[in-house]
mmCIF file of C-alpha atoms in Angstrom:
data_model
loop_
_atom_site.group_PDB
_atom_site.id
_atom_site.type_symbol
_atom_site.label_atom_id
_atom_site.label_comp_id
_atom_site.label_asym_id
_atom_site.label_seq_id
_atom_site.Cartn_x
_atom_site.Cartn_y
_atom_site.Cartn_z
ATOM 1 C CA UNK A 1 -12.798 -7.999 14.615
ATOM 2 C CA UNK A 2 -13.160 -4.582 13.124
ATOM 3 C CA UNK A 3 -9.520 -4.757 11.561
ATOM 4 C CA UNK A 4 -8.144 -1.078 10.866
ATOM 5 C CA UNK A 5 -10.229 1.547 11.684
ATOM 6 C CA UNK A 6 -9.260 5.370 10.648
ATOM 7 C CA UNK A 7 -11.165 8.454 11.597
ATOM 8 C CA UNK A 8 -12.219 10.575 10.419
ATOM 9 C CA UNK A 9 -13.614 9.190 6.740
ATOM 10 C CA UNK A 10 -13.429 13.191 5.483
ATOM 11 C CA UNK A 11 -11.827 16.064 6.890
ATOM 12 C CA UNK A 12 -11.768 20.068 5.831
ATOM 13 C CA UNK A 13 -8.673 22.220 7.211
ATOM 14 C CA UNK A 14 -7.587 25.773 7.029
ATOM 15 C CA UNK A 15 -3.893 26.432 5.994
ATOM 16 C CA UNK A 16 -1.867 26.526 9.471
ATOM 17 C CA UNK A 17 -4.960 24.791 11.475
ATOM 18 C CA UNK A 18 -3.238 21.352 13.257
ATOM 19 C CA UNK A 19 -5.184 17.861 13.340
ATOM 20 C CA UNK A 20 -4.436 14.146 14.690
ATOM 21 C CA UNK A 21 -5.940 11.443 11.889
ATOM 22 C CA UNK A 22 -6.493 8.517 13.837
ATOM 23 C CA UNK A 23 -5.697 5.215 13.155
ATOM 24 C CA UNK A 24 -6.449 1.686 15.601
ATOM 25 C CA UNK A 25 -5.732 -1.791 14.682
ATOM 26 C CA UNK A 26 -7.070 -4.662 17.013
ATOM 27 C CA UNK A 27 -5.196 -7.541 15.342
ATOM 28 C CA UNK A 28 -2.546 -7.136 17.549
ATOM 29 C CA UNK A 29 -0.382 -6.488 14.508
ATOM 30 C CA UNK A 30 3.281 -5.329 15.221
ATOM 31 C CA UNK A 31 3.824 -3.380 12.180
ATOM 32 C CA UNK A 32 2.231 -0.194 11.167
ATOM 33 C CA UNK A 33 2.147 2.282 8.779
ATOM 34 C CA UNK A 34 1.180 5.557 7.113
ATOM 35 C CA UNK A 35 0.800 6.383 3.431
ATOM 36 C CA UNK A 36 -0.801 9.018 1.403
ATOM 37 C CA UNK A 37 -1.700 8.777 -1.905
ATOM 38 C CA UNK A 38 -2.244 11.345 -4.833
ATOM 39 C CA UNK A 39 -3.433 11.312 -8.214
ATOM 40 C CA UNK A 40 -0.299 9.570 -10.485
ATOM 41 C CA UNK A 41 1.879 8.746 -7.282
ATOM 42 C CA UNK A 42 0.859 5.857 -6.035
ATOM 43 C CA UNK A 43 1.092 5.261 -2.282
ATOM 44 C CA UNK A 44 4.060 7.036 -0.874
ATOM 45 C CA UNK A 45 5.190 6.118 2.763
ATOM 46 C CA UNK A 46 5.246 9.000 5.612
ATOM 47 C CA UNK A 47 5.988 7.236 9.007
ATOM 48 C CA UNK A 48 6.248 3.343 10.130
ATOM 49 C CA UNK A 49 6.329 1.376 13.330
ATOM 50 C CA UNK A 50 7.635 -1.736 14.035
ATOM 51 C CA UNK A 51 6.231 -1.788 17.303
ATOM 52 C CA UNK A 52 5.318 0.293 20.588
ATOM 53 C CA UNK A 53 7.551 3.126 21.284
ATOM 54 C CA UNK A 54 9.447 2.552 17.834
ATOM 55 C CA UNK A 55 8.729 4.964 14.827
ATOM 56 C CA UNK A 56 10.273 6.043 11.890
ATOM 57 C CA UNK A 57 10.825 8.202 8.754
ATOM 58 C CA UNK A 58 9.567 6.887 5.322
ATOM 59 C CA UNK A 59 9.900 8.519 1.902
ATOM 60 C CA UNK A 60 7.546 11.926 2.691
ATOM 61 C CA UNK A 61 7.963 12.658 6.262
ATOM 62 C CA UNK A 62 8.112 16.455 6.198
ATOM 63 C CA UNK A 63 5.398 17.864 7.977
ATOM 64 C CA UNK A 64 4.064 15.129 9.705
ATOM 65 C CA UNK A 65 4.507 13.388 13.494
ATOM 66 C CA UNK A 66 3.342 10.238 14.721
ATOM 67 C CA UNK A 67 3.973 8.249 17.718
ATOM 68 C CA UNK A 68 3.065 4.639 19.244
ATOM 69 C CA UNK A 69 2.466 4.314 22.713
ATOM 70 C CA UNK A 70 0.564 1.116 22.210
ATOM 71 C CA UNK A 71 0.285 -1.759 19.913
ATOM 72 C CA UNK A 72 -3.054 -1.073 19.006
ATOM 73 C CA UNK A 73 -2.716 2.827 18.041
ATOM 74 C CA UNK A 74 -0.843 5.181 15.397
ATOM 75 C CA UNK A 75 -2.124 8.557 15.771
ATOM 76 C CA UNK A 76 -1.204 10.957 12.015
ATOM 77 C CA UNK A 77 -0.244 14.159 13.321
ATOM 78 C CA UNK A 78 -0.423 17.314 10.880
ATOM 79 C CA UNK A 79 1.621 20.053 12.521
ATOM 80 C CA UNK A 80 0.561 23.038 10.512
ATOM 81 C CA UNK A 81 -1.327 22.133 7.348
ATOM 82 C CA UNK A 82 -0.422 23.226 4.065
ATOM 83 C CA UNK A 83 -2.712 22.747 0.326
ATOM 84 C CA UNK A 84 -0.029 20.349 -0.452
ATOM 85 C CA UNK A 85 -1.319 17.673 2.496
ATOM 86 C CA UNK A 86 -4.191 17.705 0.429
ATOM 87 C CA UNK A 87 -4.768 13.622 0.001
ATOM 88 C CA UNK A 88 -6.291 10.486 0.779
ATOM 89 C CA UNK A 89 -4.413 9.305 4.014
ATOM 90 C CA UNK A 90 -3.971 5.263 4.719
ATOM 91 C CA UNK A 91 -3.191 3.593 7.851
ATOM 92 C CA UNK A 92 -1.580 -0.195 7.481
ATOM 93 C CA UNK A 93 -1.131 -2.739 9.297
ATOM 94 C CA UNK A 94 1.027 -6.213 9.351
ATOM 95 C CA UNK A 95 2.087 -9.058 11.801
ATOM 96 C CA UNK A 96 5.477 -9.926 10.981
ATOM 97 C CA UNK A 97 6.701 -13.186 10.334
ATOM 98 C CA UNK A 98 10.416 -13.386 12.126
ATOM 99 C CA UNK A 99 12.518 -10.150 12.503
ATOM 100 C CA UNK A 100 11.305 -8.639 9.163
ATOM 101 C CA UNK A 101 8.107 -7.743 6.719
ATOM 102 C CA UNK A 102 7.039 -10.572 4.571
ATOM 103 C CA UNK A 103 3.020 -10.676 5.069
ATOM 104 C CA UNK A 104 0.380 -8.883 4.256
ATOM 105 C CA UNK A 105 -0.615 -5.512 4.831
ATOM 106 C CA UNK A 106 -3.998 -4.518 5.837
ATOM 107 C CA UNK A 107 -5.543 -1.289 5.113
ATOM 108 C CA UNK A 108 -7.967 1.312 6.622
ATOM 109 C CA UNK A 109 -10.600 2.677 4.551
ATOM 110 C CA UNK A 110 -8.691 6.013 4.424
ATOM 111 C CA UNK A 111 -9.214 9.647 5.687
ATOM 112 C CA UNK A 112 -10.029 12.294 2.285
ATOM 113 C CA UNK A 113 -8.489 15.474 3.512
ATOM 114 C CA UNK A 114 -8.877 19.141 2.056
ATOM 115 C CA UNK A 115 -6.593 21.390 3.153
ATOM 116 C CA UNK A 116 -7.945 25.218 2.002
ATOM 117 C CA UNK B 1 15.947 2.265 0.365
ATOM 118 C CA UNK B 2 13.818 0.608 -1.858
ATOM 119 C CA UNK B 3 12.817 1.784 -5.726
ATOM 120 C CA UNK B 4 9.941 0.228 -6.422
ATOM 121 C CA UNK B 5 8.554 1.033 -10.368
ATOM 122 C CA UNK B 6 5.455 -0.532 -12.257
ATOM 123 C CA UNK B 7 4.331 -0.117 -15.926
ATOM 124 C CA UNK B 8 2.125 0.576 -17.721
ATOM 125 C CA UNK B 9 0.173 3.310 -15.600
ATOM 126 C CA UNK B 10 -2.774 2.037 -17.815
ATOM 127 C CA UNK B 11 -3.968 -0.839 -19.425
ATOM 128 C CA UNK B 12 -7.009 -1.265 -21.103
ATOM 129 C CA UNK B 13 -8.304 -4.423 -22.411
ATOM 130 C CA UNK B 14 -11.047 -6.895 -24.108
ATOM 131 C CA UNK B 15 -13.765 -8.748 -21.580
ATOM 132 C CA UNK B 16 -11.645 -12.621 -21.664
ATOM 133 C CA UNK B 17 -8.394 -11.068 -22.747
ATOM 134 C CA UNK B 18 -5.086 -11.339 -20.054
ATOM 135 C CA UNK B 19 -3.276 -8.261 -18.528
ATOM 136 C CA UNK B 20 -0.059 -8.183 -17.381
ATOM 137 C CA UNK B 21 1.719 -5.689 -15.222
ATOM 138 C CA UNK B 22 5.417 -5.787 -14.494
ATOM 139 C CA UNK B 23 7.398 -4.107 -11.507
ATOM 140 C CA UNK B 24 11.178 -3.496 -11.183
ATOM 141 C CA UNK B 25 12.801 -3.040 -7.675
ATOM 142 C CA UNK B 26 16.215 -2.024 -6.589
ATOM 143 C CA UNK B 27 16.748 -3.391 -3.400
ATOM 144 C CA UNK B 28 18.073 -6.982 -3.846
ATOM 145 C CA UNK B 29 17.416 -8.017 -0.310
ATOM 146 C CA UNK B 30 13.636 -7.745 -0.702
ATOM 147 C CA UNK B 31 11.934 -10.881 -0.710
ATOM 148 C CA UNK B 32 8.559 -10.817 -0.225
ATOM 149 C CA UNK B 33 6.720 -8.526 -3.356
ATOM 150 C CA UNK B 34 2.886 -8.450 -2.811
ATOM 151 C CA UNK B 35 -0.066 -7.432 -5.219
ATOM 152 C CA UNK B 36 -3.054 -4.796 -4.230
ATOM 153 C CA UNK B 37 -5.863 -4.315 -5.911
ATOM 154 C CA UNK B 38 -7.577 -1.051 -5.027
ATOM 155 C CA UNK B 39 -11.426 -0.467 -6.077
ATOM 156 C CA UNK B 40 -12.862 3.153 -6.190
ATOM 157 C CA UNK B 41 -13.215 4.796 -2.321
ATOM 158 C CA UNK B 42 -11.644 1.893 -1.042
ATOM 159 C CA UNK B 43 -8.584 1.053 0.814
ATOM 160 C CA UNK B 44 -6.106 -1.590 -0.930
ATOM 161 C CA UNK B 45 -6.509 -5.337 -0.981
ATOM 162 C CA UNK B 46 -4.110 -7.748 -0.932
ATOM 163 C CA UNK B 47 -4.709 -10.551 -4.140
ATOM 164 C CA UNK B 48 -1.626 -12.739 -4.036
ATOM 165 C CA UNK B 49 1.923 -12.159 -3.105
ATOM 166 C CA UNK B 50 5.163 -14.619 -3.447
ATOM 167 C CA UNK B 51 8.204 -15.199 -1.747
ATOM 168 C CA UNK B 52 11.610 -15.349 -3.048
ATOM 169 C CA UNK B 53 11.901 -18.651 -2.931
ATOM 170 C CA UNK B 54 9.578 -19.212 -5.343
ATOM 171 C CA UNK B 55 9.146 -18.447 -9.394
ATOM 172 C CA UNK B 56 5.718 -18.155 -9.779
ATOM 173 C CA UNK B 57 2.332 -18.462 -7.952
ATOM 174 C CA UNK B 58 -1.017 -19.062 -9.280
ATOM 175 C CA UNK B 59 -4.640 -18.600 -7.403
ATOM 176 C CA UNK B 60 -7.521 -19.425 -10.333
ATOM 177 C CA UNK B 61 -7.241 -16.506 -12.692
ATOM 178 C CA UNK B 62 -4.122 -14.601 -11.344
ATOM 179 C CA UNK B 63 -0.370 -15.392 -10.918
ATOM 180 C CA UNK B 64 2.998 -13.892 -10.210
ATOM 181 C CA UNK B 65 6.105 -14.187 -11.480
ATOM 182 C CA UNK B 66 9.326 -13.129 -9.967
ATOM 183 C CA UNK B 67 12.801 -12.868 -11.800
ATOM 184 C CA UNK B 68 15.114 -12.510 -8.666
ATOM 185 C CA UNK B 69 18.209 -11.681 -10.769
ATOM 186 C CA UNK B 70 16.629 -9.407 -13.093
ATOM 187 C CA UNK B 71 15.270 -7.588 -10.183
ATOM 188 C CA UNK B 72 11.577 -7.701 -11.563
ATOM 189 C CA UNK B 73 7.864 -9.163 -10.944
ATOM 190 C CA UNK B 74 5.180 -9.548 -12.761
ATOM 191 C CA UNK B 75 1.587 -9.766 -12.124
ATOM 192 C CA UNK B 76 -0.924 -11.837 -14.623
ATOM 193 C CA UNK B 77 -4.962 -12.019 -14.836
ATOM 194 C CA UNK B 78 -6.483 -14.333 -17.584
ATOM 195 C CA UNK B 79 -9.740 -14.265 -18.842
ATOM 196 C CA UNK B 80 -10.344 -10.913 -17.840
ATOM 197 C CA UNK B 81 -13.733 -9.874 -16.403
ATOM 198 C CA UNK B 82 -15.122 -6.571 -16.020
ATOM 199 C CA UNK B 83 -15.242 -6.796 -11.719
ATOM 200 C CA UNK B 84 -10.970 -7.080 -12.526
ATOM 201 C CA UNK B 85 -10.886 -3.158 -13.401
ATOM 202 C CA UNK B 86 -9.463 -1.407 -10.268
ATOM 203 C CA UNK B 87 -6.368 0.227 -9.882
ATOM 204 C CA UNK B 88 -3.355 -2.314 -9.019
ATOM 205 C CA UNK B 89 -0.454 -1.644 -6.793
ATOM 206 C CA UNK B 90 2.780 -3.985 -6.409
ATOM 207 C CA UNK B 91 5.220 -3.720 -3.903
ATOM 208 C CA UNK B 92 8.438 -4.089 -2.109
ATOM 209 C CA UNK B 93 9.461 -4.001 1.887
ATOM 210 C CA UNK B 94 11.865 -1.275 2.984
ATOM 211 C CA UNK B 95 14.309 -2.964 4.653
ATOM 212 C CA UNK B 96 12.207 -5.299 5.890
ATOM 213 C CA UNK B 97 9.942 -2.940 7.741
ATOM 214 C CA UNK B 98 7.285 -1.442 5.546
ATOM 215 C CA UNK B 99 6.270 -1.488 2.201
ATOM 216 C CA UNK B 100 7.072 0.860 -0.641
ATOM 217 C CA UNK B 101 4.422 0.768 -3.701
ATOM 218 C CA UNK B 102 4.783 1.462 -6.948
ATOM 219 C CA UNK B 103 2.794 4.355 -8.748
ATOM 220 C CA UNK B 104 -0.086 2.024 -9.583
ATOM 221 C CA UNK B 105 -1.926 0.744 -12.667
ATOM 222 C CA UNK B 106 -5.336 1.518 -14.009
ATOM 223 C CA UNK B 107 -6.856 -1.805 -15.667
ATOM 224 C CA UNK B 108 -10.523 -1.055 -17.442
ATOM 225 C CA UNK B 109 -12.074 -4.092 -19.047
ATOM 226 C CA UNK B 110 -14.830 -3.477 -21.189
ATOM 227 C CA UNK B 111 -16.914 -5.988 -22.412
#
């Protein structure tokens, strides 16, 4: 059970250049997410799914796609990067307990990207 | 959607002394407010959450409290050791979907 695995661990961009951060879960987990987090903000929220073929917006969405065409898989897409996607990107991931969110979350290791 | 905001952003303390961090959320449908604990290169860890059905929770040197009305939660370590400095994250579901964090809280224990 490898639990939820991101790639890549680092990454180095060029303003404009496009990339897909990866993120697989094999917990068969219903529920995942995608955060980034910079210095004095916490973990912010860019996309969710609460299952395959379901995504949504979360608080920072701008800039960023995802989709989920299987349970085990929530691809990160950065359309055109910009310095200010700079960050340390986590992938989530949760069973849920009925129809909502009320267990925990487990996290990938993270992707460090540097966008120049 | 959910608010989700924690204080203090630091916290520094005594080997053997107790911390306490407190969270406010604005959502009062929420009921499930887990704690993270986050150690340096690392992804976030889970360390105890409650349920609203519930006041408190205790696991050896760390509980939480929850104030349902007030709209607030509180997260306590005793007998602090030096392996408890990390940063700490609480949280709050969106609409029962995913979870929005708070900005985090950097505990150092010296000893």
């Amino acid at each position: 059970n490898a639990g939820v695995t991101q790639t890549p661990k680092f990454q180095v961009l060029k303003t404009g250049q496009s990339m897909t951060l990866q993120c697989a879960q094999d917990m068969n987990h219903e529920y995942m997410s995608w955060y980034r987090q910079d210095p004095g903000m916490g973990l912010r929220l860019i996309h969710y799914s609460v299952g395959a073929g379901i995504t949504d917006q979360g608080e920072v969405p701008n800039g960023y796609n995802v989709s989920r065409s299987t349970t085990e898989d929530f691809p990160l897409r950065l359309l055109s990067a910009a310095p200010s996607q700079t960050s340390v990107y986590f992938c989530a991931s949760s069973p849920p307990r009925g129809p909502i969110l009320n267990t925990e979350a487990f996290f990938g290791q993270g992707t460090r990207l540097t966008v120049v | 959607g959910e608010n989700v905001e924690q204080h203090p952003s630091t916290l520094s303390v005594q080997e053997g002394d107790s911390a306490v961090i407190k969270c406010t959320y604005s959502d009062s449908a929420s009921n499930y407010f887990p704690w993270y604990k986050q150690e340096l290169g690392k992804g976030p860890q889970l360390i105890i959450d409650i349920r609203s059905n519930v006041g408190e929770k205790k696991d050896q040197r760390i509980a939480v409290t929850l104030n349902k009305t007030a709209k607030h939660f509180s997260l306590h370590i005793t007998e602090t050791q030096p392996e408890d400095s990390a940063v700490y994250f609480c949280a709050a579901p969106q609409a029962g979907t995913a979870l929005i964090f708070g900005k985090g809280t950097t505990l150092s224990v010296s000893s």
